[in-house]
CSV table of C-alpha atoms in Angstrom, one decimal:
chain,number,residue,atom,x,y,z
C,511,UNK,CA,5.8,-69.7,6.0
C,512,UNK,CA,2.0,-69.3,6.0
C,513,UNK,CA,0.4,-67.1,3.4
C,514,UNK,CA,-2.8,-65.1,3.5
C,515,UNK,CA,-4.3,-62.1,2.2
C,516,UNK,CA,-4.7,-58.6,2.7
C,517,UNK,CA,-8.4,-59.0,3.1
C,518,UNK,CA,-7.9,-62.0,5.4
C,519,UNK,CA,-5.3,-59.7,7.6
C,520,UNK,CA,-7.5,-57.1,8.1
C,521,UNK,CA,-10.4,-59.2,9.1
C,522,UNK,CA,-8.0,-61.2,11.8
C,523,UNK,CA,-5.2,-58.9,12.8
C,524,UNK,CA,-6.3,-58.4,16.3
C,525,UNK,CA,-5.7,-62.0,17.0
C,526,UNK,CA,-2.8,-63.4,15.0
C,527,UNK,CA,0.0,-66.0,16.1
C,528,UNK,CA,3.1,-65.2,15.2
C,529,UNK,CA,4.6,-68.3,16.0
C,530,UNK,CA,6.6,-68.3,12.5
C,531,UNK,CA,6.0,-65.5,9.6
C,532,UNK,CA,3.2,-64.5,7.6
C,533,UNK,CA,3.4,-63.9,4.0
C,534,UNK,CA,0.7,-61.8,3.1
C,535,UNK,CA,-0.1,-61.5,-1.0
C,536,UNK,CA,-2.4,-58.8,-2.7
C,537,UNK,CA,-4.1,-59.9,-5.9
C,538,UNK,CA,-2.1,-63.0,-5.4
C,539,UNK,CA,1.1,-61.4,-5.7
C,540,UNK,CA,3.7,-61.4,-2.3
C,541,UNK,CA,2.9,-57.9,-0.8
C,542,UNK,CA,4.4,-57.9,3.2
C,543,UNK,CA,5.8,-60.6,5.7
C,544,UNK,CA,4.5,-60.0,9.1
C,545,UNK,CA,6.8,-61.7,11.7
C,546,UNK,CA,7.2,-61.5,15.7
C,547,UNK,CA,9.3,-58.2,17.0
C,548,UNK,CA,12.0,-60.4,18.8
C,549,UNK,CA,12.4,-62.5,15.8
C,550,UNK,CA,13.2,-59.9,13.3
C,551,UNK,CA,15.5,-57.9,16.2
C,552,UNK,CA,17.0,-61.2,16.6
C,553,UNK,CA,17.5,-61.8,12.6
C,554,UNK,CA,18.9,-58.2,12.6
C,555,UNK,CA,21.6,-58.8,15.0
C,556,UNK,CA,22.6,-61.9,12.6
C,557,UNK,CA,22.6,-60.2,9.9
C,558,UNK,CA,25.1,-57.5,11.5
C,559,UNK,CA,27.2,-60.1,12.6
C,560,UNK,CA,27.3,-62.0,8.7
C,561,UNK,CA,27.9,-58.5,7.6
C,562,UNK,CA,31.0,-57.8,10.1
C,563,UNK,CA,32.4,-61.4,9.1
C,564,UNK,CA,32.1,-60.9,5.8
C,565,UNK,CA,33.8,-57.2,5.9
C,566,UNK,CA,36.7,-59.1,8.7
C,567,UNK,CA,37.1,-62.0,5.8
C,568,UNK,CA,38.2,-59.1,2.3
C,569,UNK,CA,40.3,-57.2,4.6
C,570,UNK,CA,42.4,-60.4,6.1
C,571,UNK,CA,42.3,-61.1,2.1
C,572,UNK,CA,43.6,-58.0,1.2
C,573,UNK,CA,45.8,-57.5,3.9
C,574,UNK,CA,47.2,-61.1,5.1
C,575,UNK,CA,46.4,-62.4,8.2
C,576,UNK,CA,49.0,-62.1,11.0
C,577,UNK,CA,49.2,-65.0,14.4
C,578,UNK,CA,48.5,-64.2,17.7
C,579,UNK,CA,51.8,-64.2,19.1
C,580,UNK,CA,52.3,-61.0,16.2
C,581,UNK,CA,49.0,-59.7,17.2
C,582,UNK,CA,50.2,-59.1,21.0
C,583,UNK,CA,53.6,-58.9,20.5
C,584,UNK,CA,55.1,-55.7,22.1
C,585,UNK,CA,57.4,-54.4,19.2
């Protein structure tokens, strides 16, 4: 991840490339990450996902897991 600064940001915004995220420090110190709109859509859809296989994972723990054959069975 490239790193620049808030002066440096305000001086070049109108022209960045986004081609992988900016870290952008203030007094040397991480302030903001500036990244592409798809990308962070696209890392918020996979963080859903991690978050929906994580919750899917403690409730087979806490409940068993069942086959598919029980799952579609009719009874």
């Amino acid at each position: 991840m490239k790193t620049q600064t808030v002066s440096y940001m305000k001086e070049h915004a109108n022209h960045l490339e986004l081609d992988n995220p900016i870290l952008v420090t203030q007094n040397g110190k991480p302030k903001y990450v500036i990244q592409d709109a798809n990308d962070y859509e696209e890392q918020q859809q996979t963080i859903a996902l991690l978050k929906l296989i994580n919750l899917s994972e403690r409730r087979a723990r806490q409940n068993g897991l069942f086959d598919l054959d029980e799952a579609f069975d009719d009874d």
